[in-house]
Amino acid sequence: MDTIFFMRRNKIRRIVVTCDSKVAGLFTVDEAIKRILERSVETTLRDSELKRAVYVSDNDVKEVVRKIVENSVDAVLFRDKIITEKDVVSSYAWSYEDKIYPLSRKAVTVEGFTKALTAAEIMARHGIRHLPVVEEVPLGMLSSRDLVYRYSEKLTLSEDVKQIMVPFLVFGQKDHSLREAVEVMLSRGVGSLVFREESGLYIVTFKDLIKYIYRRYLNELL
């Protein structure tokens, strides 16, 4: 529980865990959600299942992205620093030509009266961190970070998600270039862009952008 309090107090999503001066792994919001669902929040970090620490030999974007994608992590370690998906997205030279919308995928959504614990289970099951909240119209966005921070305050996830969500969505435009879309995400401080379709909502996250970079570099090798 102290770990989750620490994350909220410092407004962070991951912690590098060391043991005997050696890196043991990373504790992220994903591991926090898992511990909440397993009701094992009092488990010490030493006894917790951590995300494996993945290292890069240099901070070249190709190497960083390759390690992130091929190891299914959202951050890598370089010397004494951590490089996250957001760091890569914010520093990459995005194109004004390629469009953002082809990267989108159908969003998993929940209704406003869905219990927060159920939302956490949905995130864990689908391996996602963002859930648009929708009733007759889109209401807001719920992230795994929101759930973890709320749990650290209330010690429960019994509330409806509409009591926890950020009460707005940041929408993208289909004709936005990748560069324009990333600028919107970074300026608004969000990790996802949402698009409206008749069939529902579609979403693009930092993870989708990382996979785009990865595919580009793979194509260069062909």
Short mmCIF file of C-alpha atoms in Angstrom, two decimals:
data_model
loop_
_atom_site.label_atom_id
_atom_site.label_comp_id
_atom_site.label_asym_id
_atom_site.label_seq_id
_atom_site.Cartn_x
_atom_site.Cartn_y
_atom_site.Cartn_z
CA MET A 1 0.00 0.00 0.00
CA ASP A 2 2.86 2.40 0.76
CA THR A 3 4.02 1.96 -2.83
CA ILE A 4 0.64 3.04 -4.23
CA PHE A 5 0.55 6.03 -1.86
CA PHE A 6 4.04 6.95 -3.07
CA MET A 7 2.95 6.81 -6.70
CA ARG A 8 0.00 9.13 -6.10
CA ARG A 9 1.95 11.54 -3.92
CA ASN A 10 4.67 11.90 -6.54
CA LYS A 11 2.29 11.71 -9.53
CA ILE A 12 4.23 8.88 -11.15
CA ARG A 13 3.20 5.70 -12.97
CA ARG A 14 6.23 3.50 -12.39
CA ILE A 15 8.95 2.88 -9.83
CA VAL A 16 12.35 1.29 -10.39
CA VAL A 17 12.73 -1.25 -7.58
CA THR A 18 16.21 -2.08 -6.29
CA CYS A 19 17.35 -4.85 -3.97
CA ASP A 20 20.87 -4.95 -2.54
CA SER A 21 21.82 -2.08 -4.85
CA LYS A 22 20.68 -4.00 -7.92
CA VAL A 23 17.62 -3.29 -10.06
CA ALA A 24 15.01 -5.97 -9.34
CA GLY A 25 12.39 -4.73 -11.79
CA LEU A 26 9.73 -2.08 -12.33
CA PHE A 27 6.51 -1.58 -10.41
CA THR A 28 3.98 0.18 -12.65
CA VAL A 29 0.29 1.01 -12.58
CA ASP A 30 -0.25 -2.35 -14.28
CA GLU A 31 1.26 -4.20 -11.32
CA ALA A 32 -0.69 -1.93 -8.94
CA ILE A 33 -3.98 -2.82 -10.66
CA LYS A 34 -3.08 -6.50 -10.46
CA ARG A 35 -2.36 -6.27 -6.73
CA ILE A 36 -5.63 -4.42 -6.12
CA LEU A 37 -7.57 -7.10 -7.99
CA GLU A 38 -5.76 -9.85 -6.10
CA ARG A 39 -6.30 -7.99 -2.82
CA SER A 40 -2.59 -8.18 -2.15
CA VAL A 41 -1.81 -4.48 -1.76
CA GLU A 42 0.00 -5.11 1.52
CA THR A 43 2.54 -7.36 -0.20
CA THR A 44 6.02 -5.84 -0.01
CA LEU A 45 7.83 -4.85 -3.18
CA ARG A 46 10.42 -7.52 -2.41
CA ASP A 47 7.67 -10.16 -2.64
CA SER A 48 5.74 -8.58 -5.51
CA GLU A 49 5.70 -9.71 -9.11
CA LEU A 50 7.54 -6.93 -10.90
CA LYS A 51 7.82 -5.99 -14.53
CA ARG A 52 11.18 -7.13 -15.85
CA ALA A 53 13.79 -4.39 -16.20
CA VAL A 54 14.88 -4.06 -19.84
CA TYR A 55 18.13 -2.26 -20.61
CA VAL A 56 19.39 -0.51 -23.72
CA SER A 57 23.07 -0.01 -24.53
CA ASP A 58 22.43 3.48 -25.91
CA ASN A 59 19.50 5.86 -26.18
CA ASP A 60 19.14 5.61 -29.95
CA VAL A 61 15.43 5.68 -30.74
CA LYS A 62 15.60 2.54 -32.88
CA GLU A 63 17.11 0.51 -30.06
CA VAL A 64 14.73 1.95 -27.46
CA VAL A 65 11.62 1.26 -29.55
CA ARG A 66 12.78 -2.23 -30.48
CA LYS A 67 13.34 -3.14 -26.84
CA ILE A 68 9.99 -1.69 -25.77
CA VAL A 69 7.97 -3.52 -28.41
CA GLU A 70 9.80 -6.84 -28.42
CA ASN A 71 9.74 -7.09 -24.61
CA SER A 72 6.17 -5.78 -24.16
CA VAL A 73 7.20 -3.03 -21.74
CA ASP A 74 6.45 0.68 -21.62
CA ALA A 75 9.89 1.84 -20.48
CA VAL A 76 13.54 0.83 -20.68
CA LEU A 77 16.59 1.63 -18.58
CA PHE A 78 19.64 3.42 -19.93
CA ARG A 79 22.49 3.77 -17.45
CA ASP A 80 20.86 5.41 -14.44
CA LYS A 81 17.86 6.80 -16.35
CA ILE A 82 14.47 5.51 -17.41
CA ILE A 83 13.14 6.14 -20.92
CA THR A 84 9.35 5.87 -21.27
CA GLU A 85 6.98 5.64 -24.21
CA LYS A 86 6.10 9.29 -23.64
CA ASP A 87 9.77 10.28 -23.80
CA VAL A 88 10.10 8.60 -27.18
CA VAL A 89 6.87 10.06 -28.55
CA SER A 90 7.75 13.59 -27.42
CA SER A 91 11.25 13.53 -28.95
CA TYR A 92 10.54 11.70 -32.23
CA ALA A 93 10.50 13.65 -35.52
CA TRP A 94 6.90 12.99 -36.53
CA SER A 95 5.74 13.35 -40.11
CA TYR A 96 3.45 16.06 -41.41
CA GLU A 97 2.50 13.71 -44.25
CA ASP A 98 1.31 10.51 -42.57
CA LYS A 99 -2.09 10.67 -40.87
CA ILE A 100 -2.95 9.62 -37.34
CA TYR A 101 -6.32 7.99 -37.97
CA PRO A 102 -5.05 4.76 -39.62
CA LEU A 103 -3.36 3.96 -36.30
CA SER A 104 -6.68 3.98 -34.44
CA ARG A 105 -8.51 0.89 -33.21
CA LYS A 106 -11.98 0.29 -31.79
CA ALA A 107 -12.01 1.46 -28.19
CA VAL A 108 -13.19 -0.71 -25.32
CA THR A 109 -15.69 1.48 -23.44
CA VAL A 110 -17.65 1.40 -20.20
CA GLU A 111 -20.81 3.12 -19.01
CA GLY A 112 -20.78 5.73 -16.28
CA PHE A 113 -22.44 3.49 -13.69
CA THR A 114 -19.85 0.73 -14.14
CA LYS A 115 -18.10 0.01 -10.85
CA ALA A 116 -14.45 1.02 -10.72
CA LEU A 117 -13.43 -2.51 -9.73
CA THR A 118 -15.13 -3.87 -12.86
CA ALA A 119 -13.29 -1.28 -14.95
CA ALA A 120 -9.99 -2.42 -13.42
CA GLU A 121 -10.83 -6.01 -14.35
CA ILE A 122 -11.61 -4.94 -17.93
CA MET A 123 -8.29 -3.10 -18.20
CA ALA A 124 -6.36 -6.09 -16.87
CA ARG A 125 -8.19 -8.51 -19.17
CA HIS A 126 -7.60 -6.45 -22.32
CA GLY A 127 -4.13 -5.18 -21.41
CA ILE A 128 -5.19 -1.53 -21.78
CA ARG A 129 -4.87 1.62 -19.69
CA HIS A 130 -7.59 3.85 -21.15
CA LEU A 131 -11.36 3.35 -21.04
CA PRO A 132 -13.64 5.98 -22.58
CA VAL A 133 -16.78 6.35 -20.47
CA VAL A 134 -19.91 6.49 -22.62
CA GLU A 135 -23.65 6.61 -22.02
CA GLU A 136 -25.81 8.28 -24.66
CA VAL A 137 -22.83 10.51 -25.37
CA PRO A 138 -19.14 10.29 -24.45
CA LEU A 139 -18.67 11.44 -20.84
CA GLY A 140 -14.98 11.19 -20.10
CA MET A 141 -11.85 9.08 -19.90
CA LEU A 142 -10.82 6.64 -17.19
CA SER A 143 -7.18 5.59 -16.96
CA SER A 144 -5.44 2.93 -14.91
CA ARG A 145 -3.59 5.74 -13.16
CA ASP A 146 -6.93 7.26 -12.10
CA LEU A 147 -7.97 3.93 -10.58
CA VAL A 148 -4.70 3.41 -8.72
CA TYR A 149 -4.66 6.95 -7.33
CA ARG A 150 -8.31 6.67 -6.28
CA TYR A 151 -7.67 3.39 -4.52
CA SER A 152 -4.85 4.99 -2.55
CA GLU A 153 -7.34 7.61 -1.32
CA LYS A 154 -10.42 5.46 -0.67
CA LEU A 155 -8.92 1.97 -0.14
CA THR A 156 -11.73 0.65 -2.33
CA LEU A 157 -12.92 0.69 -5.94
CA SER A 158 -16.63 0.50 -5.16
CA GLU A 159 -17.54 3.84 -6.78
CA ASP A 160 -19.05 4.33 -10.22
CA VAL A 161 -16.43 5.22 -12.81
CA LYS A 162 -18.13 8.55 -13.53
CA GLN A 163 -17.04 9.63 -10.04
CA ILE A 164 -13.39 8.96 -10.89
CA MET A 165 -12.99 9.65 -14.62
CA VAL A 166 -11.55 12.78 -16.15
CA PRO A 167 -14.79 14.48 -17.27
CA PHE A 168 -13.78 15.04 -20.89
CA LEU A 169 -12.24 13.29 -23.87
CA VAL A 170 -9.60 14.74 -26.16
CA PHE A 171 -10.76 14.13 -29.71
CA GLY A 172 -8.54 13.90 -32.75
CA GLN A 173 -9.37 14.81 -36.32
CA LYS A 174 -9.08 12.22 -39.07
CA ASP A 175 -7.07 14.57 -41.28
CA HIS A 176 -4.55 15.35 -38.54
CA SER A 177 -1.00 14.45 -39.40
CA LEU A 178 0.97 12.38 -36.93
CA ARG A 179 2.87 15.49 -35.88
CA GLU A 180 -0.31 17.51 -35.31
CA ALA A 181 -1.91 14.70 -33.33
CA VAL A 182 1.13 14.22 -31.10
CA GLU A 183 1.28 17.96 -30.46
CA VAL A 184 -2.35 17.85 -29.31
CA MET A 185 -1.68 14.90 -26.99
CA LEU A 186 1.40 16.49 -25.43
CA SER A 187 -0.12 19.96 -25.08
CA ARG A 188 -3.24 18.52 -23.42
CA GLY A 189 -1.25 16.17 -21.22
CA VAL A 190 -3.07 13.01 -22.33
CA GLY A 191 -1.91 9.58 -23.42
CA SER A 192 -4.70 8.97 -25.92
CA LEU A 193 -6.72 10.56 -28.70
CA VAL A 194 -10.30 9.52 -29.43
CA PHE A 195 -12.14 9.55 -32.75
CA ARG A 196 -15.91 9.43 -33.32
CA GLU A 197 -17.41 6.94 -35.75
CA GLU A 198 -20.99 5.80 -36.30
CA SER A 199 -19.92 2.38 -35.03
CA GLY A 200 -18.48 3.83 -31.83
CA LEU A 201 -15.27 5.37 -30.55
CA TYR A 202 -11.78 4.67 -31.85
CA ILE A 203 -8.60 5.38 -29.93
CA VAL A 204 -4.87 5.96 -30.44
CA THR A 205 -2.44 5.74 -27.51
CA PHE A 206 1.29 6.23 -26.99
CA LYS A 207 1.66 2.47 -27.39
CA ASP A 208 0.17 2.65 -30.90
CA LEU A 209 2.61 5.42 -31.79
CA ILE A 210 5.55 3.36 -30.52
CA LYS A 211 4.41 0.42 -32.67
CA TYR A 212 4.23 2.76 -35.68
CA ILE A 213 7.87 3.77 -35.18
CA TYR A 214 8.84 0.13 -34.76
CA ARG A 215 7.13 -0.86 -38.03
CA ARG A 216 8.87 1.97 -39.86
CA TYR A 217 12.28 0.78 -38.78
CA LEU A 218 11.44 -2.81 -39.66
CA ASN A 219 10.41 -1.70 -43.16
CA GLU A 220 13.74 0.10 -43.55
CA LEU A 221 15.50 -3.22 -42.96
CA LEU A 222 13.55 -5.04 -45.69
#
